[in-house]
Amino acid sequence: MISVEEALNTILSHIKILGTERVSLQDSLGSVLAEDIIASFNVPPLDNSAMDGYAAKAEDLQGASEQNPAKLKISGELPAGYRSKNLLKKGEALRIMTGAPVPEGADTVVMQEDTREDNGNVEVFKEVKSGTNIRRAGEDISEGQVLFKKGIRIRPAHIGSLASIKKALVSVYQRPRVAILSTGDELVDIDGDNSDGKIVSSNTYSLLALVKENGGIPVNLGIGRDTKEVLKEKFLEGLHSDIIISSGGVSVGDYDFVKDVLQELGLEMKFWKVSMRPGQPLAFGMIEGKPAFGLPGNPVSAMVSFEQFVRPAIRKMTGDQNLFRPLITGIAKEELKIKKGKKHFIRCVVTIEEGQYTVSTTGAQGSGMLTSMAVANGLMVVPEDKNCVNPGDTVKVQILDSDFGATKEPAY
Ligand code: AMP
Ligand code: MG
């Protein structure tokens, strides 16, 4: 049986980045930029005022104070969005609003709070140095600058910055379509009849959500009965997507046909079974150049396997350089006995106590207990050579929920 590391390396070695597409800026949130962005003009375009106040010459303000204000003649008024046509002369001040371009001849802006207007003149109560309260042309983005490099995942601040240089269309990596098949005769869909020992296919929904969360486009193939014919038909439909994932039917049971059917359709199996818990019976292979994952059926196993293997694959396909969940180091709070020889992923709750991450389990770790995944904000990763974790031990945790933390109070 191969290790988690080997399995991950094998998968990633078969994953290729998808092609690129041009999308409107509004639609680019969460995609990965596929071009270097070069700014074609300065932002801000001109030196402009950072304050409401008066544009002036610093030399006219030398020695100004409460007792001995500098008195300047107001030459006019300039709102934001307009330019002054006149050269500011010695002894003059131009009333100016935040964002308005500083007129020629002025080299400083006095805050309104340090002045008093008086009958066409302004008294300035403070000496202000040259360059004060002026935002320089290009100080945010300068013409010719590489604003963003390809490979970043686009966040709202990127979108705002791209808008400020008029990038209405951006080139991004395509998002993979991910076909999701749930297998099992015991399954019904959310609106199906579950009165006779049937269970609702929760995997369909958790996997759809995981695909979406990670930038893929889910394609729901629904539920496939445990017959080769049905599964064959469903997987053939899945071949229209970029990635195929199934859950269930991949273990050693009498009705576990997923591997056989995929192989009959031409799957080149790369591995089956990974030395981990939960999630051991995982099959991975390539079919018609597309990666196919046979995830285990147990709801927690399916999610944990997705986290470890499908998530990095989707992210690599979308051009993301950041494949993995954030990993933190914390202190275990309780004793935990485990079976040596496998990598364990323990559902846990990370909190912050006195500036330190502390880690407790969510309780019973049965792989059918899906609600524990909802309680957990992380997966404690316990290496193969350990058979226990003791209180006070240092442990590694993959963070599943970026909102984690001990306090949910505002920062101020
Ligand atoms: P299997 O690997 O097909 O034997 O499935 C293992 C366990 O996971 C069984 O108890 C199944 O009922 C359960 N299971 C399989 N598929 C799903 C699903 N889509 N949603 C919820 N539970 C499932
Ligand atoms: Mg089954």
Coordinates of C-alpha atoms and ligand atoms in Angstrom, one line a residue:
M1 CA 0.0 0.0 0.0
I2 CA 1.4 3.4 -0.9
S3 CA 1.8 6.3 1.5
V4 CA -0.2 9.5 1.4
E5 CA 2.9 11.4 0.1
E6 CA 3.4 8.9 -2.7
A7 CA -0.2 9.0 -3.6
L8 CA -0.2 12.8 -3.8
N9 CA 3.0 12.9 -5.8
T10 CA 1.6 10.4 -8.3
I11 CA -1.6 12.4 -8.7
L12 CA 0.1 15.7 -9.1
S13 CA 2.5 14.3 -11.6
H14 CA -0.5 13.5 -13.9
I15 CA -2.3 16.8 -13.5
K16 CA -1.8 19.4 -16.2
I17 CA -2.9 23.0 -16.0
L18 CA -6.0 23.7 -18.1
G19 CA -6.1 26.3 -20.9
T20 CA -6.8 29.9 -20.4
E21 CA -9.9 32.0 -21.2
R22 CA -10.7 35.7 -21.2
V23 CA -13.4 36.7 -18.8
S24 CA -14.9 39.9 -17.7
L25 CA -13.3 41.4 -14.6
Q26 CA -16.6 41.0 -12.6
D27 CA -16.5 37.3 -13.3
S28 CA -12.8 36.7 -12.5
L29 CA -13.1 36.6 -8.7
G30 CA -11.5 33.3 -7.4
S31 CA -9.9 32.5 -10.8
V32 CA -6.1 32.3 -11.2
L33 CA -4.6 35.1 -13.4
A34 CA -3.0 33.7 -16.5
E35 CA -1.2 36.8 -17.7
D36 CA 1.3 39.3 -16.3
I37 CA -0.5 42.6 -15.9
I38 CA 1.5 45.6 -17.1
A39 CA 0.1 49.0 -16.1
S40 CA -0.4 51.3 -19.2
F41 CA -0.8 54.5 -17.1
N42 CA -0.2 56.0 -13.7
V43 CA -2.6 55.7 -10.8
P44 CA -3.2 58.3 -9.6
P45 CA -2.7 60.0 -12.9
L46 CA -1.6 63.3 -11.5
D47 CA -0.1 64.7 -8.3
N48 CA -3.2 65.5 -6.2
S49 CA -4.4 66.7 -2.9
A50 CA -4.7 64.2 0.0
M51 CA -6.8 66.8 2.0
D52 CA -9.5 69.3 1.8
G53 CA -7.5 72.6 2.2
Y54 CA -5.3 75.0 0.3
A55 CA -2.6 74.4 -2.3
A56 CA 0.2 76.8 -1.7
K57 CA 4.0 77.4 -2.0
A58 CA 5.9 76.1 1.0
E59 CA 8.2 79.1 0.8
D60 CA 5.2 81.4 1.6
L61 CA 4.5 79.4 4.8
Q62 CA 7.9 79.6 6.4
G63 CA 7.7 80.6 10.0
A64 CA 3.8 80.6 10.1
S65 CA 2.3 80.0 13.5
E66 CA -0.9 80.7 15.6
Q67 CA 0.6 84.0 16.7
N68 CA 2.1 84.9 13.3
P69 CA -0.1 83.4 10.5
A70 CA 0.9 83.5 6.9
K71 CA -1.7 85.5 4.9
L72 CA -2.4 84.3 1.3
K73 CA -4.8 85.5 -1.3
I74 CA -7.3 82.9 -2.4
S75 CA -6.9 82.5 -6.2
G76 CA -9.9 80.2 -6.7
E77 CA -11.5 76.9 -5.9
L78 CA -10.8 73.4 -7.3
P79 CA -13.1 70.4 -6.7
A80 CA -12.0 66.9 -7.4
G81 CA -12.3 65.9 -11.1
Y82 CA -11.1 69.3 -12.5
R83 CA -7.8 70.8 -13.3
S84 CA -6.6 74.3 -12.6
K85 CA -5.5 76.2 -15.7
N86 CA -3.7 78.9 -13.8
L87 CA -0.2 78.9 -12.4
L88 CA -0.2 79.5 -8.7
K89 CA 1.7 82.7 -8.0
K90 CA 3.7 83.7 -5.0
G91 CA 1.5 84.9 -2.1
E92 CA -1.5 82.9 -3.4
A93 CA -3.4 79.8 -2.2
L94 CA -5.9 77.7 -4.2
R95 CA -8.8 76.2 -2.3
I96 CA -8.6 72.5 -3.1
M97 CA -10.6 69.4 -2.4
T98 CA -9.3 65.9 -1.7
G99 CA -8.3 64.2 -5.0
A100 CA -8.1 67.4 -7.1
P101 CA -4.8 67.8 -9.0
V102 CA -2.3 70.1 -7.4
P103 CA -2.0 73.2 -9.6
E104 CA 1.2 74.2 -11.2
G105 CA 3.3 76.4 -9.0
A106 CA 2.0 74.8 -5.8
D107 CA 4.2 72.4 -3.9
T108 CA 2.2 71.7 -0.8
V109 CA -1.3 71.5 0.6
V110 CA -2.3 73.0 4.0
M111 CA -5.1 71.2 5.9
Q112 CA -8.3 73.2 6.2
E113 CA -8.1 72.7 10.0
D114 CA -4.9 74.7 10.1
T115 CA -6.4 77.7 8.4
R116 CA -9.0 80.4 8.7
E117 CA -10.7 82.0 5.7
D118 CA -11.1 85.8 5.9
N119 CA -12.6 87.9 3.2
G120 CA -10.9 86.4 0.1
N121 CA -7.7 85.7 2.0
V122 CA -6.7 82.7 4.0
E123 CA -4.6 82.7 7.2
V124 CA -2.3 79.7 7.7
F125 CA -1.4 78.9 11.3
K126 CA 1.3 76.3 10.6
E127 CA 4.5 76.0 8.7
V128 CA 4.0 73.2 6.1
K129 CA 6.9 71.7 4.2
S130 CA 7.1 71.2 0.5
G131 CA 5.4 68.0 -0.6
T132 CA 3.1 67.7 2.4
N133 CA -0.4 66.3 1.8
I134 CA 0.3 65.6 -1.9
R135 CA -0.3 62.1 -3.3
R136 CA 2.2 61.6 -6.1
A137 CA 1.2 60.6 -9.6
G138 CA 1.9 56.8 -10.0
E139 CA 2.4 56.3 -6.2
D140 CA -0.1 53.4 -6.2
I141 CA 0.6 52.0 -9.7
S142 CA 3.2 53.4 -12.0
E143 CA 3.1 53.2 -15.8
G144 CA 5.0 50.2 -17.2
Q145 CA 5.0 48.4 -13.8
V146 CA 4.2 44.7 -13.6
L147 CA 1.1 45.1 -11.4
F148 CA 0.3 41.4 -10.9
K149 CA 2.1 38.3 -12.0
K150 CA 0.3 35.4 -13.5
G151 CA -0.5 32.6 -11.0
I152 CA -2.2 34.7 -8.3
R153 CA -5.7 33.8 -7.3
I154 CA -7.9 36.9 -7.8
R155 CA -9.3 38.5 -4.7
P156 CA -11.5 41.7 -4.4
A157 CA -8.5 44.0 -4.0
H158 CA -7.0 42.6 -7.3
I159 CA -10.3 43.3 -9.0
G160 CA -10.3 46.9 -7.7
S161 CA -6.7 47.5 -8.8
L162 CA -7.3 45.9 -12.2
A163 CA -10.4 48.2 -12.6
S164 CA -8.3 51.2 -11.8
I165 CA -6.1 50.5 -14.9
K166 CA -9.1 49.8 -17.1
K167 CA -8.6 46.0 -17.4
A168 CA -12.2 45.1 -18.3
L169 CA -11.2 41.6 -19.5
V170 CA -8.6 39.4 -17.9
S171 CA -7.0 36.2 -19.0
V172 CA -7.5 33.4 -16.4
Y173 CA -7.0 29.7 -16.2
Q174 CA -10.1 27.7 -17.0
R175 CA -11.9 26.0 -14.1
P176 CA -12.2 22.2 -14.4
R177 CA -15.6 20.6 -14.8
V178 CA -15.7 17.9 -12.2
A179 CA -18.2 15.0 -12.7
I180 CA -19.5 13.6 -9.4
L181 CA -21.0 10.1 -9.2
S182 CA -22.4 8.6 -6.1
T183 CA -22.7 4.8 -6.2
G184 CA -24.7 2.4 -4.1
D185 CA -28.1 0.6 -4.2
E186 CA -28.8 1.9 -0.7
L187 CA -28.8 5.6 -1.9
V188 CA -31.7 7.9 -2.7
D189 CA -31.5 11.5 -3.6
I190 CA -32.5 14.3 -1.3
D191 CA -36.2 14.1 -2.5
G192 CA -36.3 10.3 -2.7
D193 CA -38.1 7.7 -0.6
N194 CA -35.8 6.7 2.3
S195 CA -38.5 4.7 4.2
D196 CA -37.1 1.3 3.5
G197 CA -33.5 1.3 4.8
K198 CA -32.3 3.6 2.1
I199 CA -30.1 6.5 3.0
V200 CA -29.8 9.9 1.4
S201 CA -26.7 10.4 -0.7
S202 CA -25.0 13.1 1.4
N203 CA -21.8 12.6 -0.5
T204 CA -23.4 14.0 -3.6
Y205 CA -23.9 17.3 -1.8
S206 CA -20.7 17.5 0.2
L207 CA -18.7 16.7 -2.9
L208 CA -20.6 19.3 -5.0
A209 CA -19.8 21.9 -2.3
L210 CA -16.1 20.9 -2.1
V211 CA -15.7 21.2 -5.8
K212 CA -17.3 24.6 -5.8
E213 CA -15.3 25.8 -2.8
N214 CA -12.1 24.9 -4.6
G215 CA -12.8 26.6 -7.9
G216 CA -14.1 23.7 -9.9
I217 CA -17.4 23.5 -11.8
P218 CA -19.4 20.5 -10.4
V219 CA -21.3 18.3 -12.8
N220 CA -23.7 16.1 -10.9
L221 CA -24.0 12.6 -12.4
G222 CA -26.5 11.6 -9.7
I223 CA -26.7 8.1 -8.1
G224 CA -25.5 5.0 -9.9
R225 CA -26.8 1.6 -8.9
D226 CA -24.3 -1.1 -8.1
T227 CA -24.4 -2.8 -11.5
K228 CA -21.7 -2.7 -14.1
E229 CA -24.1 -1.5 -16.8
V230 CA -25.3 1.5 -14.9
L231 CA -21.9 2.5 -13.7
K232 CA -20.5 2.2 -17.2
E233 CA -23.2 4.5 -18.6
K234 CA -22.6 7.0 -15.8
F235 CA -18.8 7.1 -16.2
L236 CA -19.2 7.5 -20.0
E237 CA -21.2 10.6 -19.2
G238 CA -18.5 11.7 -16.8
L239 CA -15.9 11.6 -19.6
H240 CA -17.3 14.9 -20.9
S241 CA -15.8 16.6 -17.8
D242 CA -12.2 17.3 -16.9
I243 CA -12.1 15.3 -13.7
I244 CA -14.2 12.3 -12.7
I245 CA -14.9 11.5 -9.1
S246 CA -17.1 8.8 -7.7
S247 CA -17.8 7.8 -4.1
G248 CA -18.4 4.3 -2.8
G249 CA -18.1 0.9 -4.5
V250 CA -14.3 1.0 -4.5
S251 CA -13.6 -1.4 -1.6
V252 CA -13.6 -5.2 -1.5
G253 CA -17.3 -5.8 -1.2
D254 CA -19.2 -8.1 -3.6
Y255 CA -20.9 -5.1 -5.3
D256 CA -17.8 -2.8 -5.5
F257 CA -17.6 -2.5 -9.3
V258 CA -16.1 1.0 -9.7
K259 CA -12.5 -0.1 -10.4
D260 CA -13.5 -2.9 -12.8
V261 CA -15.9 -0.7 -14.7
L262 CA -13.4 2.2 -15.0
Q263 CA -10.7 -0.2 -16.2
E264 CA -13.1 -1.8 -18.7
L265 CA -13.6 1.8 -20.1
G266 CA -9.8 2.2 -20.5
L267 CA -8.7 3.6 -17.1
E268 CA -5.0 3.2 -16.5
M269 CA -5.0 2.5 -12.7
K270 CA -2.1 4.3 -11.0
F271 CA -2.9 3.1 -7.5
W272 CA -5.6 1.6 -5.2
K273 CA -5.5 2.0 -1.4
V274 CA -3.5 4.5 0.5
S275 CA -2.0 4.0 3.9
M276 CA -4.3 6.5 5.7
R277 CA -7.3 6.6 8.0
P278 CA -10.0 7.5 7.2
G279 CA -9.9 7.1 3.4
Q280 CA -7.9 4.0 2.7
P281 CA -9.8 2.5 -0.2
L282 CA -9.0 5.2 -2.7
A283 CA -8.5 4.4 -6.4
F284 CA -6.8 6.8 -8.8
G285 CA -6.1 6.5 -12.5
M286 CA -6.1 8.3 -15.9
I287 CA -8.8 7.7 -18.5
E288 CA -8.7 9.5 -21.9
G289 CA -6.1 11.8 -20.4
K290 CA -8.4 12.8 -17.5
P291 CA -7.8 12.0 -13.8
A292 CA -10.4 9.8 -12.2
F293 CA -10.8 9.3 -8.4
G294 CA -12.7 6.5 -6.9
L295 CA -13.3 7.9 -3.4
P296 CA -14.4 5.7 -0.5
G297 CA -18.1 5.8 0.2
N298 CA -18.2 6.6 3.9
P299 CA -19.1 10.3 4.1
V300 CA -16.1 11.4 6.2
S301 CA -13.7 9.3 4.2
A302 CA -15.0 10.8 1.0
M303 CA -14.4 14.3 2.3
V304 CA -11.0 13.6 3.8
S305 CA -9.8 11.9 0.7
F306 CA -11.1 14.8 -1.4
E307 CA -9.2 17.2 0.9
Q308 CA -6.0 15.4 0.5
F309 CA -6.0 14.5 -3.2
V310 CA -8.8 16.0 -5.2
R311 CA -8.5 19.5 -3.8
P312 CA -4.8 19.9 -4.8
A313 CA -5.5 18.4 -8.2
I314 CA -8.3 20.9 -8.9
R315 CA -6.1 23.7 -7.7
K316 CA -3.2 22.7 -9.8
M317 CA -5.5 22.4 -12.9
T318 CA -6.7 26.0 -12.3
G319 CA -3.1 27.3 -12.4
D320 CA -3.0 27.9 -8.6
Q321 CA 0.5 27.7 -7.0
N322 CA -1.1 27.3 -3.6
L323 CA -2.3 23.7 -3.5
F324 CA -2.6 23.0 0.2
R325 CA -4.6 24.0 3.2
P326 CA -2.8 26.2 5.7
L327 CA -0.9 24.0 8.2
I328 CA -0.5 25.1 11.8
T329 CA 1.3 23.7 14.7
G330 CA -0.6 23.4 17.9
I331 CA -0.6 21.8 21.3
A332 CA -2.8 18.7 21.8
K333 CA -5.2 19.0 24.8
E334 CA -6.2 15.3 25.2
E335 CA -4.9 11.8 24.9
L336 CA -5.6 9.9 21.7
K337 CA -4.9 6.3 21.0
I338 CA -4.5 5.3 17.3
K339 CA -3.3 2.3 15.3
K340 CA 0.3 2.6 14.2
G341 CA 1.3 2.2 10.6
K342 CA -1.2 4.6 8.9
K343 CA -1.4 8.4 8.6
H344 CA -4.4 9.5 10.6
F345 CA -6.5 12.6 9.9
I346 CA -8.3 13.4 13.1
R347 CA -11.2 15.8 13.0
C348 CA -10.4 18.5 15.5
V349 CA -11.2 21.9 16.9
V350 CA -8.4 24.4 17.0
T351 CA -8.7 27.4 19.3
I352 CA -6.3 30.1 20.4
E353 CA -5.4 30.2 24.1
E354 CA -2.9 32.8 25.3
G355 CA -1.6 33.2 21.8
Q356 CA -1.1 29.5 21.2
Y357 CA -3.1 27.1 19.1
T358 CA -4.6 24.3 21.2
V359 CA -6.2 21.3 19.6
S360 CA -9.0 19.0 20.8
T361 CA -10.7 16.2 18.9
T362 CA -14.3 16.4 17.9
G363 CA -14.9 13.2 19.8
A364 CA -15.8 9.8 18.2
Q365 CA -14.0 9.5 14.9
G366 CA -16.3 7.0 13.1
S367 CA -16.1 7.6 9.3
G368 CA -19.9 7.7 9.0
M369 CA -20.2 10.6 11.5
L370 CA -20.4 13.4 9.0
T371 CA -21.5 16.0 11.4
S372 CA -18.1 15.8 13.1
M373 CA -16.7 17.3 9.9
A374 CA -19.1 20.3 10.4
V375 CA -17.9 20.7 14.0
A376 CA -14.2 20.4 13.0
N377 CA -12.2 23.4 11.8
G378 CA -9.2 21.3 11.1
L379 CA -7.7 17.8 10.5
M380 CA -4.9 16.8 12.9
V381 CA -2.3 14.9 10.9
V382 CA -0.7 12.1 12.9
P383 CA 2.2 10.4 11.2
E384 CA 2.4 6.7 10.6
D385 CA 5.0 6.0 13.3
K386 CA 2.8 7.2 16.2
N387 CA 0.3 5.1 18.2
C388 CA -0.8 7.9 20.5
V389 CA -0.9 11.6 21.1
N390 CA -0.5 12.9 24.6
P391 CA -1.7 16.1 26.2
G392 CA 1.0 18.7 25.6
D393 CA 2.3 17.1 22.4
T394 CA 3.0 19.3 19.5
V395 CA 0.7 18.4 16.6
K396 CA 0.2 19.5 13.0
V397 CA -3.3 20.6 11.8
Q398 CA -4.6 21.3 8.4
I399 CA -7.0 24.2 8.8
L400 CA -10.3 23.6 7.0
D401 CA -12.1 26.8 8.1
S402 CA -10.4 30.1 7.7
D403 CA -12.8 31.6 10.3
F404 CA -11.3 29.5 13.1
G405 CA -10.1 31.0 16.4
A406 CA -11.0 31.2 20.1
T407 CA -12.7 34.5 20.0
K408 CA -15.2 35.9 17.6
E409 CA -15.0 39.4 18.9
P410 CA -14.3 42.4 16.7
A411 CA -10.6 43.3 16.6
Y412 CA -11.1 46.7 18.2
Ligands
AMP1 P1 -19.1 1.5 0.1 O1 -17.7 1.9 0.0 O2 -19.8 1.6 -1.2 O3 -19.2 0.1 0.7 O4 -19.8 2.5 1.1 C1 -19.3 2.6 2.4 C2 -20.3 3.2 3.3 O5 -20.6 4.5 2.9 C3 -21.7 2.5 3.3 O6 -22.2 2.5 4.6 C4 -22.5 3.4 2.4 O7 -23.9 3.3 2.7 C5 -21.9 4.8 2.7 N1 -22.1 5.6 1.5 C6 -21.7 5.3 0.2 N2 -22.0 6.2 -0.7 C7 -22.7 7.2 0.1 C8 -23.2 8.5 -0.3 N3 -23.2 8.9 -1.5 N4 -23.8 9.2 0.7 C9 -23.8 8.8 2.0 N5 -23.2 7.6 2.4 C10 -22.7 6.8 1.4
MG2 MG -21.5 0.8 -2.0

